[in-house]
Every structure is written in C-alpha cells, then in structure tokens.
mmCIF file of C-alpha atoms in Angstrom:
data_model
loop_
_atom_site.group_PDB
_atom_site.id
_atom_site.type_symbol
_atom_site.label_atom_id
_atom_site.label_comp_id
_atom_site.label_asym_id
_atom_site.label_seq_id
_atom_site.Cartn_x
_atom_site.Cartn_y
_atom_site.Cartn_z
ATOM 1 C CA MET D 1 30.742 48.875 -89.629
ATOM 2 C CA LYS D 2 32.871 45.799 -89.188
ATOM 3 C CA ILE D 3 36.593 45.510 -89.056
ATOM 4 C CA ASN D 4 36.639 43.241 -92.148
ATOM 5 C CA GLU D 5 35.072 46.102 -94.073
ATOM 6 C CA ILE D 6 38.056 48.349 -93.433
ATOM 7 C CA ILE D 7 40.409 45.326 -94.161
ATOM 8 C CA ASN D 8 38.892 44.731 -97.436
ATOM 9 C CA CYS D 9 39.316 48.383 -98.319
ATOM 10 C CA LEU D 10 43.001 48.410 -97.349
ATOM 11 C CA GLU D 11 43.559 45.109 -99.439
ATOM 12 C CA LYS D 12 42.210 46.900 -102.514
ATOM 13 C CA LEU D 13 44.782 49.468 -102.063
ATOM 14 C CA ALA D 14 47.586 47.079 -101.427
ATOM 15 C CA HIS D 15 46.920 43.378 -101.887
ATOM 16 C CA PRO D 16 48.463 40.931 -99.293
ATOM 17 C CA SER D 17 49.948 38.925 -102.090
ATOM 18 C CA LEU D 18 52.304 41.861 -102.897
ATOM 19 C CA GLN D 19 54.039 41.537 -99.551
ATOM 20 C CA GLU D 20 57.630 39.970 -99.527
ATOM 21 C CA GLY D 21 58.090 36.470 -98.458
ATOM 22 C CA TYR D 22 59.712 37.478 -95.140
ATOM 23 C CA ASP D 23 56.826 39.855 -94.179
ATOM 24 C CA ASN D 24 53.839 39.273 -91.887
ATOM 25 C CA ALA D 25 51.313 41.782 -93.224
ATOM 26 C CA GLY D 26 47.684 41.248 -92.365
ATOM 27 C CA LEU D 27 45.430 40.966 -89.119
ATOM 28 C CA ILE D 28 47.926 40.345 -86.385
ATOM 29 C CA THR D 29 45.451 40.443 -83.434
ATOM 30 C CA GLY D 30 41.720 40.742 -83.141
ATOM 31 C CA ASN D 31 38.427 39.473 -84.798
ATOM 32 C CA ALA D 32 37.708 40.799 -88.229
ATOM 33 C CA ALA D 33 33.970 40.367 -87.572
ATOM 34 C CA ASN D 34 33.887 42.780 -84.795
ATOM 35 C CA ILE D 35 32.233 46.111 -85.015
ATOM 36 C CA CYS D 36 34.867 48.946 -85.477
ATOM 37 C CA SER D 37 34.570 51.723 -83.070
ATOM 38 C CA GLY D 38 37.369 53.696 -84.417
ATOM 39 C CA ILE D 39 40.792 53.505 -86.254
ATOM 40 C CA ILE D 40 44.181 54.834 -85.392
ATOM 41 C CA CYS D 41 46.817 55.036 -88.115
ATOM 42 C CA THR D 42 50.470 54.582 -87.072
ATOM 43 C CA LEU D 43 53.869 53.389 -88.433
ATOM 44 C CA ASP D 44 54.419 51.095 -85.444
ATOM 45 C CA ALA D 45 51.883 49.391 -83.142
ATOM 46 C CA THR D 46 53.576 49.855 -79.759
ATOM 47 C CA GLU D 47 52.281 49.682 -76.222
ATOM 48 C CA ALA D 48 51.722 53.448 -76.278
ATOM 49 C CA VAL D 49 49.793 53.321 -79.330
ATOM 50 C CA ILE D 50 47.497 50.516 -77.899
ATOM 51 C CA GLN D 51 47.001 52.736 -74.754
ATOM 52 C CA GLU D 52 46.228 55.627 -77.036
ATOM 53 C CA ALA D 53 43.641 53.516 -78.848
ATOM 54 C CA VAL D 54 42.012 52.626 -75.594
ATOM 55 C CA GLU D 55 41.797 56.252 -74.597
ATOM 56 C CA LYS D 56 40.350 57.373 -77.803
ATOM 57 C CA LYS D 57 37.950 54.454 -78.048
ATOM 58 C CA CYS D 58 39.391 52.961 -81.146
ATOM 59 C CA ASN D 59 39.444 49.143 -81.375
ATOM 60 C CA LEU D 60 41.505 48.971 -84.756
ATOM 61 C CA VAL D 61 45.033 50.045 -85.155
ATOM 62 C CA VAL D 62 46.343 50.079 -88.689
ATOM 63 C CA ALA D 63 50.221 50.117 -88.626
ATOM 64 C CA HIS D 64 52.728 50.043 -91.408
ATOM 65 C CA HIS D 65 55.181 47.690 -89.547
ATOM 66 C CA PRO D 66 54.025 44.270 -88.205
ATOM 67 C CA ILE D 67 54.444 44.195 -84.521
ATOM 68 C CA VAL D 68 55.037 40.308 -84.927
ATOM 69 C CA PHE D 69 57.573 39.311 -87.715
ATOM 70 C CA SER D 70 58.115 35.707 -86.705
ATOM 71 C CA GLY D 71 56.339 33.053 -84.620
ATOM 72 C CA LEU D 72 55.945 33.675 -80.812
ATOM 73 C CA LYS D 73 56.463 30.657 -78.850
ATOM 74 C CA LYS D 74 55.678 32.127 -75.591
ATOM 75 C CA ILE D 75 53.641 35.267 -74.610
ATOM 76 C CA ASN D 76 54.618 36.312 -71.071
ATOM 77 C CA GLY D 77 55.476 39.988 -71.511
ATOM 78 C CA LYS D 78 59.192 39.679 -71.299
ATOM 79 C CA ASN D 79 59.601 42.067 -74.343
ATOM 80 C CA TYR D 80 57.895 44.921 -75.967
ATOM 81 C CA VAL D 81 56.460 42.702 -78.750
ATOM 82 C CA GLU D 82 54.756 40.426 -76.250
ATOM 83 C CA ARG D 83 53.585 43.316 -73.922
ATOM 84 C CA THR D 84 52.026 44.971 -76.941
ATOM 85 C CA ILE D 85 50.258 41.836 -78.013
ATOM 86 C CA ILE D 86 48.957 41.255 -74.481
ATOM 87 C CA ALA D 87 47.664 44.827 -74.248
ATOM 88 C CA ALA D 88 45.937 44.536 -77.503
ATOM 89 C CA ILE D 89 44.075 41.202 -76.710
ATOM 90 C CA LYS D 90 43.241 42.385 -73.176
ATOM 91 C CA ASN D 91 41.547 45.519 -74.660
ATOM 92 C CA ASP D 92 40.181 43.722 -77.563
ATOM 93 C CA ILE D 93 41.919 45.866 -80.047
ATOM 94 C CA ALA D 94 42.702 44.558 -83.610
ATOM 95 C CA ILE D 95 46.160 45.313 -85.042
ATOM 96 C CA TYR D 96 46.436 45.104 -88.976
ATOM 97 C CA ALA D 97 49.676 45.600 -90.637
ATOM 98 C CA ILE D 98 50.038 46.696 -94.270
ATOM 99 C CA HIS D 99 53.771 46.613 -94.770
ATOM 100 C CA THR D 100 55.882 45.653 -97.878
ATOM 101 C CA ASN D 101 52.532 45.288 -99.874
ATOM 102 C CA LEU D 102 52.159 49.102 -99.436
ATOM 103 C CA ASP D 103 55.838 49.501 -100.174
ATOM 104 C CA ASN D 104 55.357 47.609 -103.503
ATOM 105 C CA ILE D 105 52.637 49.753 -105.017
ATOM 106 C CA LEU D 106 53.341 52.996 -106.963
ATOM 107 C CA SER D 107 50.773 54.902 -104.993
ATOM 108 C CA GLY D 108 52.180 53.644 -101.716
ATOM 109 C CA VAL D 109 54.891 54.527 -99.255
ATOM 110 C CA ASN D 110 57.357 55.566 -101.971
ATOM 111 C CA GLY D 111 54.706 57.322 -104.033
ATOM 112 C CA LYS D 112 53.838 59.496 -100.930
ATOM 113 C CA ILE D 113 57.510 60.312 -100.215
ATOM 114 C CA ALA D 114 57.876 61.416 -103.902
ATOM 115 C CA ALA D 115 54.769 63.651 -103.608
ATOM 116 C CA LYS D 116 56.189 65.307 -100.547
ATOM 117 C CA LEU D 117 59.416 65.960 -102.615
ATOM 118 C CA GLY D 118 57.521 67.238 -105.467
ATOM 119 C CA LEU D 119 58.884 64.715 -107.873
ATOM 120 C CA GLN D 120 57.287 64.544 -111.262
ATOM 121 C CA ASN D 121 56.826 61.725 -113.888
ATOM 122 C CA ILE D 122 56.971 59.044 -111.164
ATOM 123 C CA THR D 123 57.497 55.475 -112.282
ATOM 124 C CA THR D 124 58.441 52.202 -110.402
ATOM 125 C CA LEU D 125 62.288 51.692 -110.226
ATOM 126 C CA ALA D 126 62.185 47.821 -110.053
ATOM 127 C CA PRO D 127 58.902 46.581 -111.308
ATOM 128 C CA LYS D 128 57.670 43.050 -110.372
ATOM 129 C CA ASP D 129 57.240 40.267 -112.856
ATOM 130 C CA ASN D 130 54.894 37.353 -113.016
ATOM 131 C CA LEU D 131 51.934 39.113 -111.345
ATOM 132 C CA LEU D 132 49.716 39.576 -114.541
ATOM 133 C CA LYS D 133 47.363 37.111 -116.331
ATOM 134 C CA LYS D 134 45.437 37.353 -119.626
ATOM 135 C CA ILE D 135 42.011 35.861 -120.077
ATOM 136 C CA TYR D 136 40.522 35.185 -123.647
ATOM 137 C CA THR D 137 36.868 34.525 -123.842
ATOM 138 C CA PHE D 138 34.571 33.861 -126.620
ATOM 139 C CA VAL D 139 31.096 35.623 -126.762
ATOM 140 C CA PRO D 140 28.353 36.311 -129.330
ATOM 141 C CA ILE D 141 28.924 39.529 -130.908
ATOM 142 C CA ALA D 142 25.699 41.272 -129.676
ATOM 143 C CA TYR D 143 26.873 40.579 -126.085
ATOM 144 C CA ALA D 144 30.558 41.433 -126.539
ATOM 145 C CA GLU D 145 30.324 44.895 -125.118
ATOM 146 C CA GLN D 146 28.278 43.713 -122.170
ATOM 147 C CA VAL D 147 30.962 41.185 -121.242
ATOM 148 C CA ARG D 148 33.797 43.590 -121.983
ATOM 149 C CA ASN D 149 32.361 46.187 -119.636
ATOM 150 C CA ALA D 150 31.738 43.687 -116.694
ATOM 151 C CA LEU D 151 35.417 42.569 -117.033
ATOM 152 C CA PHE D 152 36.650 46.154 -116.794
ATOM 153 C CA GLU D 153 34.330 46.844 -113.917
ATOM 154 C CA ALA D 154 35.803 43.887 -112.038
ATOM 155 C CA GLY D 155 39.337 45.408 -112.476
ATOM 156 C CA ALA D 156 40.667 43.939 -115.870
ATOM 157 C CA GLY D 157 42.262 45.862 -118.605
ATOM 158 C CA ASP D 158 44.411 48.378 -116.724
ATOM 159 C CA ILE D 159 47.846 48.896 -118.062
ATOM 160 C CA SER D 160 50.026 51.577 -116.248
ATOM 161 C CA ARG D 161 48.216 54.882 -116.838
ATOM 162 C CA TYR D 162 45.692 53.542 -119.106
ATOM 163 C CA THR D 163 42.411 51.792 -118.351
ATOM 164 C CA GLU D 164 39.883 49.800 -120.226
ATOM 165 C CA CYS D 165 42.540 48.185 -122.437
ATOM 166 C CA SER D 166 41.257 45.133 -124.461
ATOM 167 C CA PHE D 167 41.674 43.395 -127.904
ATOM 168 C CA SER D 168 39.061 41.611 -129.848
ATOM 169 C CA ASN D 169 38.581 39.889 -133.138
ATOM 170 C CA THR D 170 35.802 37.874 -134.803
ATOM 171 C CA GLY D 171 35.456 34.477 -135.748
ATOM 172 C CA ILE D 172 33.286 31.209 -136.253
ATOM 173 C CA GLY D 173 32.603 29.189 -133.164
ATOM 174 C CA THR D 174 30.777 25.842 -133.158
ATOM 175 C CA PHE D 175 29.204 23.621 -130.475
ATOM 176 C CA GLN D 176 26.718 20.837 -130.045
ATOM 177 C CA ALA D 177 24.459 20.869 -127.009
ATOM 178 C CA GLY D 178 23.807 17.417 -125.605
ATOM 179 C CA ALA D 179 21.177 15.907 -123.351
ATOM 180 C CA GLY D 180 20.317 17.975 -120.293
ATOM 181 C CA ALA D 181 21.968 21.231 -121.726
ATOM 182 C CA HIS D 182 20.017 24.422 -121.968
ATOM 183 C CA PRO D 183 21.793 26.256 -124.937
ATOM 184 C CA PHE D 184 21.321 29.984 -125.261
ATOM 185 C CA VAL D 185 21.301 29.578 -129.074
ATOM 186 C CA GLY D 186 21.029 26.393 -131.098
ATOM 187 C CA GLU D 187 19.090 23.109 -130.682
ATOM 188 C CA LEU D 188 19.857 19.939 -128.868
ATOM 189 C CA GLY D 189 21.775 17.355 -130.734
ATOM 190 C CA ILE D 190 22.629 19.810 -133.652
ATOM 191 C CA ARG D 191 25.969 21.482 -134.318
ATOM 192 C CA HIS D 192 25.399 25.100 -133.972
ATOM 193 C CA VAL D 193 27.564 27.644 -135.873
ATOM 194 C CA GLU D 194 27.715 31.221 -134.171
ATOM 195 C CA GLU D 195 29.796 34.309 -135.159
ATOM 196 C CA GLU D 196 31.625 35.327 -132.065
ATOM 197 C CA MET D 197 34.024 37.716 -130.789
ATOM 198 C CA LYS D 198 37.177 36.963 -129.022
ATOM 199 C CA LEU D 199 37.921 39.195 -126.111
ATOM 200 C CA GLU D 200 41.272 39.542 -124.542
ATOM 201 C CA VAL D 201 42.072 41.538 -121.302
ATOM 202 C CA ILE D 202 44.933 41.431 -118.655
ATOM 203 C CA PHE D 203 44.482 41.584 -114.927
ATOM 204 C CA PRO D 204 46.474 41.170 -111.752
ATOM 205 C CA THR D 205 46.612 37.642 -110.395
ATOM 206 C CA TRP D 206 44.763 38.415 -107.112
ATOM 207 C CA LEU D 207 41.605 39.630 -109.088
ATOM 208 C CA GLN D 208 40.994 36.294 -110.623
ATOM 209 C CA PRO D 209 38.072 35.395 -108.422
ATOM 210 C CA GLN D 210 36.239 38.620 -109.092
ATOM 211 C CA ILE D 211 37.138 38.424 -112.864
ATOM 212 C CA MET D 212 35.601 35.041 -113.153
ATOM 213 C CA ALA D 213 32.431 35.877 -111.323
ATOM 214 C CA ALA D 214 31.992 39.029 -113.487
ATOM 215 C CA LEU D 215 32.603 36.977 -116.679
ATOM 216 C CA LYS D 216 30.054 34.229 -115.808
ATOM 217 C CA LYS D 217 27.500 36.686 -114.671
ATOM 218 C CA ALA D 218 27.767 38.834 -117.912
ATOM 219 C CA HIS D 219 28.112 36.109 -120.371
ATOM 220 C CA PRO D 220 24.957 34.767 -122.084
ATOM 221 C CA TYR D 221 26.177 31.172 -122.551
ATOM 222 C CA GLU D 222 25.357 28.212 -120.104
ATOM 223 C CA GLU D 223 29.004 27.007 -120.368
ATOM 224 C CA VAL D 224 31.531 29.985 -120.832
ATOM 225 C CA ALA D 225 34.577 29.174 -122.853
ATOM 226 C CA TYR D 226 37.707 30.882 -121.747
ATOM 227 C CA ASP D 227 41.485 30.584 -121.362
ATOM 228 C CA ILE D 228 43.699 32.099 -118.691
ATOM 229 C CA VAL D 229 47.521 32.362 -119.150
ATOM 230 C CA SER D 230 50.063 33.834 -116.861
ATOM 231 C CA LEU D 231 52.243 36.491 -118.142
ATOM 232 C CA THR D 232 56.024 37.052 -117.403
ATOM 233 C CA ASN D 233 55.471 40.854 -118.269
ATOM 234 C CA SER D 234 56.695 43.324 -115.607
ATOM 235 C CA PHE D 235 53.775 45.064 -113.617
ATOM 236 C CA ALA D 236 54.620 48.743 -113.904
ATOM 237 C CA GLU D 237 52.257 49.707 -110.900
ATOM 238 C CA THR D 238 54.032 47.229 -108.503
ATOM 239 C CA GLY D 239 57.601 46.833 -107.270
ATOM 240 C CA SER D 240 60.345 48.478 -105.329
ATOM 241 C CA GLY D 241 61.408 52.162 -105.168
ATOM 242 C CA VAL D 242 60.146 55.019 -107.245
ATOM 243 C CA ILE D 243 62.036 57.320 -109.621
ATOM 244 C CA GLY D 244 61.110 60.837 -110.762
ATOM 245 C CA TYR D 245 62.399 64.328 -111.401
ATOM 246 C CA LEU D 246 62.532 67.452 -109.471
ATOM 247 C CA PRO D 247 60.916 70.521 -111.375
ATOM 248 C CA ALA D 248 64.232 72.052 -111.472
ATOM 249 C CA PRO D 249 67.872 70.970 -110.803
ATOM 250 C CA MET D 250 69.362 71.697 -107.336
ATOM 251 C CA GLN D 251 72.934 71.809 -106.243
ATOM 252 C CA GLU D 252 73.889 69.017 -103.815
ATOM 253 C CA LYS D 253 74.371 71.046 -100.708
ATOM 254 C CA GLU D 254 71.020 72.849 -101.440
ATOM 255 C CA PHE D 255 69.310 69.416 -102.007
ATOM 256 C CA LEU D 256 70.635 68.071 -98.594
ATOM 257 C CA LEU D 257 69.496 70.959 -96.739
ATOM 258 C CA TRP D 258 66.062 70.674 -98.351
ATOM 259 C CA LEU D 259 65.892 66.970 -97.351
ATOM 260 C CA LYS D 260 66.372 68.037 -93.748
ATOM 261 C CA THR D 261 63.563 70.367 -94.078
ATOM 262 C CA ILE D 262 61.144 67.986 -95.682
ATOM 263 C CA PHE D 263 62.003 64.914 -93.435
ATOM 264 C CA GLN D 264 62.495 67.111 -90.253
ATOM 265 C CA VAL D 265 65.923 65.596 -89.353
ATOM 266 C CA PRO D 266 68.959 67.246 -87.746
ATOM 267 C CA VAL D 267 71.365 65.343 -89.870
ATOM 268 C CA VAL D 268 71.511 63.473 -93.230
ATOM 269 C CA ARG D 269 74.077 60.813 -93.774
ATOM 270 C CA HIS D 270 75.376 60.994 -97.269
ATOM 271 C CA THR D 271 78.206 60.094 -99.701
ATOM 272 C CA ALA D 272 80.712 62.578 -101.096
ATOM 273 C CA PHE D 273 79.359 65.102 -103.631
ATOM 274 C CA THR D 274 79.601 64.146 -107.185
ATOM 275 C CA GLY D 275 79.856 67.804 -108.460
ATOM 276 C CA LYS D 276 76.558 67.328 -110.527
ATOM 277 C CA PRO D 277 73.302 69.078 -110.147
ATOM 278 C CA ILE D 278 70.531 66.850 -108.601
ATOM 279 C CA GLN D 279 67.253 66.343 -110.718
ATOM 280 C CA LYS D 280 66.626 62.601 -111.318
ATOM 281 C CA VAL D 281 65.870 61.287 -107.894
ATOM 282 C CA VAL D 282 65.186 57.591 -106.613
ATOM 283 C CA VAL D 283 63.382 57.098 -103.391
ATOM 284 C CA CYS D 284 62.915 54.111 -101.304
ATOM 285 C CA GLY D 285 61.488 54.306 -97.861
ATOM 286 C CA GLY D 286 62.932 52.079 -95.087
ATOM 287 C CA ALA D 287 66.039 49.818 -95.848
ATOM 288 C CA GLY D 288 66.580 50.408 -99.520
ATOM 289 C CA SER D 289 70.416 49.525 -100.057
ATOM 290 C CA PHE D 290 69.304 46.590 -102.311
ATOM 291 C CA LEU D 291 68.292 49.262 -104.711
ATOM 292 C CA THR D 292 71.471 51.111 -105.022
ATOM 293 C CA PHE D 293 72.768 49.388 -108.250
ATOM 294 C CA LYS D 294 69.304 49.830 -109.660
ATOM 295 C CA ALA D 295 69.439 53.460 -108.919
ATOM 296 C CA LEU D 296 72.752 53.705 -110.629
ATOM 297 C CA GLY D 297 71.642 51.704 -113.573
ATOM 298 C CA ALA D 298 68.664 54.023 -114.041
ATOM 299 C CA GLY D 299 71.103 57.212 -114.071
ATOM 300 C CA ALA D 300 69.663 58.786 -111.001
ATOM 301 C CA ASP D 301 71.494 61.750 -109.524
ATOM 302 C CA ALA D 302 70.415 60.889 -105.979
ATOM 303 C CA PHE D 303 69.073 58.067 -104.127
ATOM 304 C CA ILE D 304 67.179 58.820 -100.819
ATOM 305 C CA THR D 305 66.588 55.775 -98.280
ATOM 306 C CA ALA D 306 67.653 54.654 -94.869
ATOM 307 C CA ASP D 307 69.391 52.140 -92.653
ATOM 308 C CA LEU D 308 72.565 52.096 -94.778
ATOM 309 C CA LYS D 309 75.408 50.210 -93.345
ATOM 310 C CA TYR D 310 79.075 51.551 -93.506
ATOM 311 C CA HIS D 311 80.196 49.404 -96.493
ATOM 312 C CA GLU D 312 76.951 50.226 -98.574
ATOM 313 C CA PHE D 313 77.899 53.788 -98.809
ATOM 314 C CA PHE D 314 80.795 52.658 -100.974
ATOM 315 C CA ASP D 315 78.404 51.219 -103.462
ATOM 316 C CA ALA D 316 77.357 54.723 -104.725
ATOM 317 C CA ASP D 317 81.093 54.707 -106.115
ATOM 318 C CA GLY D 318 80.847 58.317 -107.065
ATOM 319 C CA GLY D 319 77.875 57.737 -109.468
ATOM 320 C CA LEU D 320 75.211 59.312 -107.324
ATOM 321 C CA LEU D 321 74.499 61.201 -104.146
ATOM 322 C CA LEU D 322 73.426 58.542 -101.504
ATOM 323 C CA ALA D 323 71.447 60.017 -98.702
ATOM 324 C CA ASP D 324 70.241 58.222 -95.654
ATOM 325 C CA VAL D 325 67.506 60.237 -93.836
ATOM 326 C CA GLY D 326 66.640 57.554 -91.174
ATOM 327 C CA HIS D 327 63.928 54.843 -91.202
ATOM 328 C CA TYR D 328 61.184 56.195 -89.348
ATOM 329 C CA GLU D 329 61.861 59.646 -90.982
ATOM 330 C CA SER D 330 61.777 58.104 -94.423
ATOM 331 C CA GLU D 331 58.448 56.414 -93.795
ATOM 332 C CA GLN D 332 56.717 59.072 -91.606
ATOM 333 C CA PHE D 333 54.268 60.300 -94.357
ATOM 334 C CA THR D 334 52.776 56.593 -94.507
ATOM 335 C CA ILE D 335 50.622 57.473 -91.420
ATOM 336 C CA GLU D 336 49.182 60.505 -93.524
ATOM 337 C CA LEU D 337 48.717 58.216 -96.476
ATOM 338 C CA LEU D 338 46.667 55.512 -94.517
ATOM 339 C CA GLN D 339 44.634 58.251 -92.596
ATOM 340 C CA GLU D 340 43.775 60.218 -95.892
ATOM 341 C CA TYR D 341 42.945 56.778 -97.906
ATOM 342 C CA LEU D 342 40.786 55.392 -95.135
ATOM 343 C CA ALA D 343 38.936 58.892 -94.372
ATOM 344 C CA GLN D 344 38.191 59.265 -98.129
ATOM 345 C CA ASN D 345 36.659 55.746 -98.208
ATOM 346 C CA PHE D 346 34.906 56.018 -94.804
ATOM 347 C CA PRO D 347 33.914 59.767 -94.800
ATOM 348 C CA THR D 348 31.522 59.487 -91.871
ATOM 349 C CA PHE D 349 33.904 57.202 -89.623
ATOM 350 C CA ALA D 350 36.691 58.237 -87.137
ATOM 351 C CA VAL D 351 39.926 57.755 -88.664
ATOM 352 C CA LEU D 352 42.749 59.227 -86.574
ATOM 353 C CA LYS D 353 46.604 59.644 -86.871
ATOM 354 C CA THR D 354 48.393 58.561 -83.889
ATOM 355 C CA GLY D 355 49.739 61.180 -81.544
ATOM 356 C CA VAL D 356 52.517 59.025 -80.467
ATOM 357 C CA LYS D 357 56.052 59.315 -82.089
ATOM 358 C CA THR D 358 57.199 55.646 -82.187
ATOM 359 C CA ASN D 359 60.564 56.442 -83.495
ATOM 360 C CA PRO D 360 63.073 54.667 -81.198
ATOM 361 C CA VAL D 361 66.024 56.596 -82.664
ATOM 362 C CA LEU D 362 66.932 59.976 -81.161
ATOM 363 C CA TYR D 363 69.444 62.569 -81.923
ATOM 364 C CA PHE D 364 71.647 64.560 -79.508
ATOM 365 C CA GLU D 365 72.347 67.833 -81.034
#
C-alpha cells in the first residue's frame, strides 16, 4: 500500500480545502508514492514521535497539528521544528497533518469530543457558507435514473442527515447534429426534439471533478448539457464548533467535576457560576474563544474550549459557564479518532496510536 492511498482516504474524511487560510495541513515531509510500512497517529509530530516511528518501523506519522506552520528559511536544527523535520527526512518518514480541516467537519475533532461527553442531537455551531454547488443536467427520460444514481455514487445529493436528494421535472429539448457529430438520437442536419428530464443535485465544491466524470460516463449523449452554479447556502456538515445536549441537566459544580474526569485534568479554569443547570453545551477543541459570542447567541449553558486569555473570560458576561480544559486535553481524543478511522478503512494494516504524550504543559499539584 502506498502512502498516497492513505492520504486519499484521510482527504475523503476531511478535504484539504476545508482548512483555514493560516493553516498548513497536508503532506509536510516524505514521498506519497512510497510504500507505507505502518502508521502512527498523534496530536503532534515531535522528535520523540519520529523516534517512536523508527522503532516501530512505521514510515508515516499522521498528526493533527502541522509541525511546520510557516516557511522555514533554514533547516539546521536550531529548534524543535527543524530537528523534527531533519529526523523525519533522515529516516524517510512522511508526516501528514490533518488540522483545521478535521476541526471543520461535524464528525471530526469536535464531534469526537461531543461523543465522549455523551452529547445528543449534535449540530455545527457556526456552519461554513459558499461550499456548495448545484448541477443541472438534461437527460433522456429512459436514462434519468442511471444518471441520477451515478451522481449519488459520486457524492452528490447529501443534505445534512439526508442522502440521495434531488429534484427533477420534464420538458422538451431540441438540438441539431452537425457534420462530424455522432448523435445518440436523431439524424445529422435535422432538428431533433426529445422529451428529457432536468435533474438537479447539490454537492460540495471539492467533489466537482468526480461529479463531472460520473455525469459524462453515465450520460448517453455525446455532448452533455449541464449548468453548475455556486450556492451561498450554509453547509451544515462543516464549520466551527458543535452544539448538543446532555441526556439530563447537571449542576455546574457537578459538571466541572465531570469535565475533570472526562478530560483527565487536575484543574479546569472557568467563569463564575450562573446559577443555572447545564444541558445545552458547545464544544470547540483547541483555541475557541472566537466562538464565545456564537455560543451565547445559541443559548448554550456551557462552552468547553481551551487557550482562553484573561480578558476573554469576561466575554461570557454571566450568560454561560465558560470552561477551559487545556489545548492538548481538549483535542486528545483526535488520536483515537484518526486511529479508528484508518483501522476501519485499512483493517489488515498496522495503524497505531502514539505512546508519546506530547503535551508541553504540565501541572504541579
């Protein structure tokens, strides 16, 4: 199995186009055409993780955080980033990062945290816009179902929890085949009238090459008529943060003690108690202060995130319980998410979770 097969699988889970503009997700080091000997999943690709990969004979490290965020002008080992890159290249180990694109899908980092918390009826807190397109195509009625099914199989027609969504109506199409054409129906030089079906389906922008290939393969016409339009609709399966409900309300102190247990932390930084029970909860792994006002607007009772600065605690303004559980701690379940996903898709292949705890923050109790 080649490394690019594993990368293709990861990019079906969270397409690179979903990463934020500042991010550097993707293949950081290594040759995607190389045969993969094994995979280690980690939150951070550090020197210790590279050494672990060497010892366990794995030549692919799948990390959440990119070891390189901005360009390196020199690589001489003066800091941990450069030393990690040097170690990876020396040992022919590929590093692949799946970062904010994994944050920005409902089944990604935040969905995994929500599952650990037992949250129900999960939805995206701040869905992304302008990620959807709609294709219209015109096909002879007898072939409409064939084309529709091909589009569905290519990934079109998904709307939130619904799949195979489409719309169709019938009408009359005309065309005249010119010299050199090979019309499926009709005769050269004579206007042909055909009863056709107009099919409409939506799809994420990054699937357009697959959608077009499927359409042209399934459509009987030599020249396929179609229109593609960009939509401004929000895409509920993508975006920042998730919101869901606890099975039953919890008192605030009980809730914080429970967070300490779930995230295995000695301390949770939090705002003053509001005096209200907790049931509607927003989650954002990593630095999530940019979502505090969204959480307030959504009527959340609590917002769990990390990396909150002093003044950002004031933003809760008594409207919810704001809890900072730590960056590593909030995203630690991402390792399990990646390992489970890859093991499910490559059941006969070695997919390991790192044994290295890469958290640079320690607590003195």
